[in-house]
Short mmCIF file of C-alpha atoms in Angstrom, two decimals:
data_model
loop_
_atom_site.label_atom_id
_atom_site.label_comp_id
_atom_site.label_asym_id
_atom_site.label_seq_id
_atom_site.Cartn_x
_atom_site.Cartn_y
_atom_site.Cartn_z
CA UNK A 1 105.22 60.80 116.00
CA UNK A 2 108.88 60.28 116.87
CA UNK A 3 112.12 60.94 115.11
CA UNK A 4 115.73 59.90 115.50
CA UNK A 5 117.81 62.43 117.43
CA UNK A 6 119.19 65.14 115.23
CA UNK A 7 121.31 68.19 115.82
CA UNK A 8 119.58 71.29 114.43
CA UNK A 9 122.86 73.06 113.74
CA UNK A 10 124.21 70.46 111.32
CA UNK A 11 123.62 70.52 107.58
CA UNK A 12 123.99 66.78 106.86
CA UNK A 13 120.56 66.02 108.30
CA UNK A 14 119.17 62.54 107.78
CA UNK A 15 115.83 63.03 109.53
CA UNK A 16 113.50 65.84 110.47
CA UNK A 17 113.60 67.48 113.90
CA UNK A 18 111.23 66.92 116.75
CA UNK A 19 109.78 70.21 117.99
CA UNK A 20 108.30 71.05 121.39
CA UNK A 21 106.07 74.04 122.08
CA UNK A 22 106.11 75.22 125.70
CA UNK A 23 103.01 77.25 126.48
CA UNK A 24 101.04 75.58 123.71
CA UNK A 25 97.63 76.78 124.94
CA UNK A 26 98.50 80.49 125.06
CA UNK A 27 97.99 83.07 122.33
CA UNK A 28 101.59 82.80 121.10
CA UNK A 29 101.59 79.02 121.50
CA UNK A 30 98.56 78.77 119.25
CA UNK A 31 100.23 81.12 116.78
CA UNK A 32 103.30 78.86 116.79
CA UNK A 33 101.08 76.08 115.47
CA UNK A 34 99.59 78.25 112.73
CA UNK A 35 102.99 79.53 111.63
CA UNK A 36 104.58 76.07 111.62
CA UNK A 37 101.77 74.72 109.47
CA UNK A 38 101.57 77.68 107.10
CA UNK A 39 105.32 77.73 106.50
CA UNK A 40 105.56 73.96 106.10
CA UNK A 41 108.19 73.66 108.82
CA UNK A 42 109.74 70.18 108.55
CA UNK A 43 109.07 68.10 111.64
CA UNK A 44 109.53 64.49 112.56
CA UNK A 45 107.46 65.01 115.69
CA UNK A 46 105.61 67.69 117.63
CA UNK A 47 105.19 67.81 121.39
CA UNK A 48 102.74 70.27 122.97
CA UNK A 49 103.55 71.23 126.57
CA UNK A 50 101.64 73.32 129.09
CA UNK A 51 100.67 73.45 132.75
CA UNK A 52 99.05 70.55 134.56
CA UNK A 53 95.61 72.15 134.29
CA UNK A 54 95.86 72.05 130.49
CA UNK A 55 97.20 68.51 130.26
CA UNK A 56 94.86 66.20 128.34
CA UNK A 57 93.27 68.94 126.25
CA UNK A 58 93.55 68.40 122.52
CA UNK A 59 94.63 70.59 119.61
CA UNK A 60 94.08 70.02 115.89
CA UNK A 61 97.20 70.31 113.76
CA UNK A 62 97.50 69.37 110.09
CA UNK A 63 94.53 67.03 110.25
CA UNK A 64 95.67 65.32 113.44
CA UNK A 65 94.44 65.65 117.02
CA UNK A 66 97.32 66.15 119.43
CA UNK A 67 97.10 65.96 123.21
CA UNK A 68 98.61 68.58 125.48
CA UNK A 69 101.20 67.12 127.85
CA UNK A 70 102.12 68.44 131.29
CA UNK A 71 105.40 70.33 131.23
CA UNK A 72 108.09 68.71 133.38
CA UNK A 73 111.86 68.69 133.34
CA UNK A 74 111.67 65.28 131.64
CA UNK A 75 109.54 66.58 128.75
CA UNK A 76 112.44 67.22 126.37
CA UNK A 77 113.91 63.80 125.76
CA UNK A 78 114.18 63.36 121.98
CA UNK A 79 113.35 67.05 121.31
CA UNK A 80 115.58 68.96 118.90
CA UNK A 81 114.03 72.45 118.98
CA UNK A 82 111.97 73.83 121.87
CA UNK A 83 109.89 76.96 121.27
CA UNK A 84 109.14 78.61 124.62
CA UNK A 85 106.37 81.13 125.27
CA UNK A 86 105.11 80.60 128.80
CA UNK A 87 106.67 83.48 130.74
CA UNK A 88 110.08 84.21 132.17
CA UNK A 89 109.81 82.09 135.32
CA UNK A 90 108.89 79.00 133.29
CA UNK A 91 111.74 79.62 130.86
CA UNK A 92 114.27 80.00 133.66
CA UNK A 93 113.13 76.74 135.24
CA UNK A 94 112.73 74.52 132.19
CA UNK A 95 114.97 75.88 129.42
CA UNK A 96 118.14 74.53 131.07
CA UNK A 97 116.49 71.08 131.24
CA UNK A 98 115.69 71.29 127.53
CA UNK A 99 119.28 72.21 126.70
CA UNK A 100 120.56 69.43 128.93
CA UNK A 101 118.39 66.98 126.99
CA UNK A 102 119.96 68.14 123.71
CA UNK A 103 117.42 70.64 122.44
CA UNK A 104 118.04 74.16 121.16
CA UNK A 105 115.70 76.57 122.94
CA UNK A 106 114.19 79.59 121.20
CA UNK A 107 112.75 81.57 124.08
CA UNK A 108 110.10 84.25 123.71
CA UNK A 109 110.30 85.59 127.28
CA UNK A 110 112.60 88.25 128.72
CA UNK A 111 114.47 85.68 130.83
CA UNK A 112 117.63 85.42 128.73
CA UNK A 113 117.58 88.43 126.39
CA UNK A 114 120.23 90.54 128.07
CA UNK A 115 122.49 87.73 129.28
CA UNK A 116 125.96 87.90 127.75
CA UNK A 117 126.63 85.01 125.40
CA UNK A 118 122.97 84.35 124.58
CA UNK A 119 122.09 85.61 121.08
CA UNK A 120 119.17 88.03 120.80
CA UNK A 121 117.99 87.68 117.22
CA UNK A 122 115.76 89.28 114.62
CA UNK A 123 116.45 87.12 111.53
CA UNK A 124 116.18 90.04 109.09
CA UNK A 125 118.63 92.09 111.19
CA UNK A 126 121.31 89.88 112.80
CA UNK A 127 120.91 86.26 111.62
CA UNK A 128 124.66 85.70 111.96
CA UNK A 129 124.33 85.79 115.75
CA UNK A 130 122.39 82.52 115.73
CA UNK A 131 125.63 80.60 115.18
CA UNK A 132 126.94 81.87 118.54
CA UNK A 133 124.30 80.03 120.58
CA UNK A 134 125.16 77.56 123.32
CA UNK A 135 121.71 76.01 123.52
CA UNK A 136 119.49 79.08 124.02
CA UNK A 137 118.50 81.82 121.56
CA UNK A 138 116.37 84.71 122.80
CA UNK A 139 113.48 86.27 120.90
CA UNK A 140 113.45 90.05 121.42
CA UNK A 141 110.55 92.02 122.84
CA UNK A 142 107.73 92.44 120.33
CA UNK A 143 108.01 96.23 120.23
CA UNK A 144 111.75 95.99 119.61
CA UNK A 145 111.28 93.56 116.70
CA UNK A 146 108.66 95.76 115.03
CA UNK A 147 110.77 98.88 115.48
CA UNK A 148 114.01 97.39 114.20
CA UNK A 149 112.53 96.02 111.00
CA UNK A 150 111.59 99.61 110.14
CA UNK A 151 114.72 101.37 111.40
CA UNK A 152 117.59 99.01 110.59
CA UNK A 153 117.64 99.90 106.86
CA UNK A 154 118.42 103.53 107.78
CA UNK A 155 120.92 102.43 110.41
CA UNK A 156 122.81 100.40 107.83
CA UNK A 157 122.68 103.10 105.17
CA UNK A 158 123.57 106.26 107.08
CA UNK A 159 123.57 105.45 110.80
CA UNK A 160 121.03 106.46 113.44
CA UNK A 161 122.31 108.92 116.04
CA UNK A 162 119.09 109.22 118.09
CA UNK A 163 115.69 107.56 118.11
CA UNK A 164 112.49 108.68 119.81
CA UNK A 165 109.70 106.11 119.74
CA UNK A 166 106.13 106.13 121.08
CA UNK A 167 104.23 102.87 121.01
CA UNK A 168 100.51 102.14 120.83
CA UNK A 169 100.34 98.57 122.09
CA UNK A 170 97.47 96.15 121.62
CA UNK A 171 95.88 93.79 124.10
CA UNK A 172 97.61 90.85 122.41
CA UNK A 173 100.85 91.92 124.09
CA UNK A 174 99.38 90.89 127.44
CA UNK A 175 98.10 87.54 126.19
CA UNK A 176 94.85 85.82 125.39
CA UNK A 177 93.27 86.73 128.74
CA UNK A 178 93.82 90.46 128.10
CA UNK A 179 92.29 90.17 124.64
CA UNK A 180 89.25 88.45 126.13
CA UNK A 181 88.96 91.10 128.84
CA UNK A 182 89.05 93.93 126.30
CA UNK A 183 86.21 92.29 124.42
CA UNK A 184 84.26 91.75 127.64
CA UNK A 185 84.85 95.32 128.83
CA UNK A 186 83.69 96.75 125.52
CA UNK A 187 80.38 94.91 125.84
CA UNK A 188 80.02 95.97 129.48
CA UNK A 189 80.76 99.65 128.88
CA UNK A 190 78.38 99.84 125.92
CA UNK A 191 75.71 98.25 128.12
CA UNK A 192 76.30 100.83 130.85
CA UNK A 193 77.86 98.29 133.21
CA UNK A 194 80.99 98.55 135.33
CA UNK A 195 83.88 97.01 133.39
CA UNK A 196 85.60 93.88 134.66
CA UNK A 197 89.24 94.68 135.47
CA UNK A 198 91.07 91.42 136.22
CA UNK A 199 94.06 91.74 133.90
CA UNK A 200 94.58 95.49 134.10
CA UNK A 201 93.83 97.66 137.12
CA UNK A 202 91.81 100.17 135.14
CA UNK A 203 89.32 100.34 132.31
CA UNK A 204 90.90 99.37 128.99
CA UNK A 205 87.93 99.69 126.64
CA UNK A 206 87.64 103.22 125.15
CA UNK A 207 90.73 104.23 127.11
CA UNK A 208 94.52 104.22 126.93
CA UNK A 209 97.19 104.28 129.61
CA UNK A 210 100.90 103.88 130.29
CA UNK A 211 102.18 100.36 129.65
CA UNK A 212 101.53 98.09 132.60
CA UNK A 213 105.11 96.77 132.98
CA UNK A 214 107.01 97.59 136.15
CA UNK A 215 107.89 101.25 136.65
CA UNK A 216 111.57 101.96 137.33
CA UNK A 217 113.06 104.63 139.63
CA UNK A 218 114.10 106.74 136.63
CA UNK A 219 110.47 107.09 135.49
CA UNK A 220 110.71 104.63 132.60
CA UNK A 221 108.76 101.39 132.64
CA UNK A 222 110.34 98.03 131.89
CA UNK A 223 108.86 97.84 128.39
CA UNK A 224 110.52 101.13 127.44
CA UNK A 225 113.90 100.05 128.75
CA UNK A 226 113.68 96.76 126.84
CA UNK A 227 113.45 98.68 123.58
CA UNK A 228 116.57 100.65 124.48
CA UNK A 229 118.84 97.89 125.75
CA UNK A 230 117.72 95.19 123.30
CA UNK A 231 118.36 97.48 120.33
CA UNK A 232 121.92 98.10 121.46
CA UNK A 233 122.53 94.36 121.81
CA UNK A 234 120.96 93.40 118.47
CA UNK A 235 122.90 96.14 116.67
CA UNK A 236 126.10 95.06 118.52
CA UNK A 237 126.66 98.59 119.81
CA UNK A 238 129.23 99.06 122.54
CA UNK A 239 129.02 101.75 125.28
CA UNK A 240 130.12 105.08 123.91
CA UNK A 241 128.98 104.17 120.40
CA UNK A 242 125.32 103.46 121.11
CA UNK A 243 122.35 105.09 119.43
CA UNK A 244 120.58 107.38 121.92
CA UNK A 245 117.06 105.97 122.38
CA UNK A 246 114.07 107.12 124.40
CA UNK A 247 110.70 105.38 124.40
CA UNK A 248 107.18 105.95 125.69
CA UNK A 249 105.00 102.82 125.69
CA UNK A 250 101.21 103.08 125.87
CA UNK A 251 98.42 100.50 125.95
CA UNK A 252 95.61 101.25 123.49
CA UNK A 253 92.27 99.39 123.15
CA UNK A 254 93.26 97.54 119.99
CA UNK A 255 92.81 93.78 119.94
CA UNK A 256 95.90 92.79 117.98
CA UNK A 257 98.97 94.43 116.35
CA UNK A 258 101.11 97.20 117.82
CA UNK A 259 101.74 100.61 116.28
CA UNK A 260 104.78 102.83 116.76
CA UNK A 261 105.61 106.43 115.92
CA UNK A 262 109.36 106.69 115.32
CA UNK A 263 111.50 109.82 114.98
CA UNK A 264 115.12 109.45 113.86
CA UNK A 265 118.13 111.70 113.92
CA UNK A 266 120.56 110.41 111.30
CA UNK A 267 124.34 110.58 111.10
CA UNK A 268 124.24 111.46 107.40
CA UNK A 269 121.50 112.99 105.23
CA UNK A 270 118.81 110.73 103.78
CA UNK A 271 116.01 111.92 101.52
CA UNK A 272 112.43 110.70 101.80
CA UNK A 273 112.75 108.94 98.46
CA UNK A 274 115.96 107.20 99.52
CA UNK A 275 114.24 106.07 102.73
CA UNK A 276 111.31 104.65 100.74
CA UNK A 277 113.66 102.73 98.46
CA UNK A 278 115.52 101.29 101.45
CA UNK A 279 112.30 100.23 103.15
CA UNK A 280 110.76 98.88 99.95
CA UNK A 281 113.77 96.59 99.55
CA UNK A 282 113.97 95.56 103.21
CA UNK A 283 112.97 91.97 104.08
CA UNK A 284 109.87 91.69 106.24
CA UNK A 285 108.71 95.23 105.45
CA UNK A 286 105.79 96.49 103.33
CA UNK A 287 104.98 100.11 102.57
CA UNK A 288 101.58 101.77 102.94
CA UNK A 289 102.46 105.40 102.28
CA UNK A 290 99.78 107.09 100.19
CA UNK A 291 99.68 110.80 101.07
CA UNK A 292 97.18 111.67 98.35
CA UNK A 293 94.53 109.40 99.85
CA UNK A 294 95.68 109.73 103.49
CA UNK A 295 96.26 105.97 103.55
CA UNK A 296 98.87 104.72 105.97
CA UNK A 297 99.44 101.60 108.12
CA UNK A 298 96.83 100.54 110.66
CA UNK A 299 96.77 97.69 113.19
CA UNK A 300 94.06 96.03 111.09
CA UNK A 301 96.41 96.01 108.10
CA UNK A 302 99.08 94.28 110.16
CA UNK A 303 96.87 91.81 112.04
CA UNK A 304 97.69 88.21 111.05
CA UNK A 305 100.28 89.46 108.53
CA UNK A 306 103.94 88.44 108.43
CA UNK A 307 105.30 91.84 107.40
CA UNK A 308 105.70 95.02 109.38
CA UNK A 309 103.96 97.93 107.62
CA UNK A 310 105.62 101.34 107.35
CA UNK A 311 104.21 104.70 106.28
CA UNK A 312 104.09 108.44 107.10
CA UNK A 313 107.66 108.59 105.77
CA UNK A 314 108.62 112.25 105.94
CA UNK A 315 111.41 114.68 106.68
CA UNK A 316 111.37 115.92 110.26
CA UNK A 317 111.02 119.68 109.72
CA UNK A 318 112.50 120.42 113.16
CA UNK A 319 115.88 119.03 112.09
CA UNK A 320 118.31 120.07 109.35
CA UNK A 321 117.21 118.87 105.91
CA UNK A 322 117.88 115.18 105.47
CA UNK A 323 119.05 114.51 109.04
CA UNK A 324 115.61 113.83 110.56
CA UNK A 325 113.10 111.17 109.53
CA UNK A 326 109.63 110.30 110.82
CA UNK A 327 107.98 106.88 110.40
CA UNK A 328 104.73 105.24 111.48
CA UNK A 329 104.89 101.47 111.86
CA UNK A 330 102.39 98.67 112.54
CA UNK A 331 103.18 95.02 113.20
CA UNK A 332 101.38 91.97 114.52
CA UNK A 333 102.67 91.44 118.05
CA UNK A 334 101.58 87.79 118.23
CA UNK A 335 102.96 86.91 114.81
CA UNK A 336 106.14 88.76 113.77
CA UNK A 337 106.54 90.15 117.27
CA UNK A 338 106.63 86.65 118.76
CA UNK A 339 105.77 83.37 117.01
CA UNK A 340 106.94 84.08 113.47
CA UNK A 341 110.26 85.54 114.61
CA UNK A 342 110.93 82.42 116.70
CA UNK A 343 110.01 80.04 113.88
CA UNK A 344 112.25 81.98 111.48
CA UNK A 345 115.09 81.45 113.95
CA UNK A 346 114.27 77.74 114.03
CA UNK A 347 114.31 77.64 110.22
CA UNK A 348 117.80 79.13 110.21
CA UNK A 349 118.92 76.49 112.71
CA UNK A 350 118.10 73.84 110.12
CA UNK A 351 120.29 75.39 107.42
#
């Protein structure tokens, strides 16, 4: 499975690109494979890369059995697009080698997101930034992606002055091991046993707690600050003109798909009906907003789905009429919050 070298940014393509997945055995790496197959992504070759302990394992893809290769700095010869999801330290070490070999890197870690000159892209929000890349394109944080699909339509229509967001984040955000531990803990707690706490330092099953990312001196954790700073970069907002954002991020015992409660203060009035029309026409967004039957988005609705689901659309009664809007949002962290967003970026590279 090899292909002649191609440049993903050119339109006069004569052959299909060779793709590498870094972190192929992880939850997002496995989702990369599903998304690539389901979307019919054109490939002349596929290289699966992971740590030495995973080398030699096999993965089924489109009726073929592919072997996992050990990731080294020489792994990217002949690769056109490299999809990274193996953690920030791995990205920092190996992404430059991939670029040096001629690949375009789409990185799912936080390693490059806030570096000047590296595009941070949600394809439905700022696809034009892809053209500015110099070899690396960063995938935003999952919570940021889910939030911005729901909020950007209002930002474009009337402007968002302030945003208050509370997240309810699933185990999937901490990887396959966290998902497995939540399942194990649930069995243990129901059996009256002490729960195993290897991934998190406290019981996760039947519990919730502040997001486990590093706490900062100002009292915010790193996950919360990502949502603030990444939004400003994606929206191309300069200091002095930035939307005021505050976030509270919480882990909840849900297996997959994050939820977010979002409160907006708008620059101009927007009715509930106008907000629904904007969201109904927004790419990557689906509405579940049935007040009569108390039916609104849930993580189960969003699990394994491409779209972000939005509901509970209502005027914020604590603000002047039309200037405040409340939303409840659910999106699959592994899919749109990670793998799908990266593959959509790769698709735009081919155009």
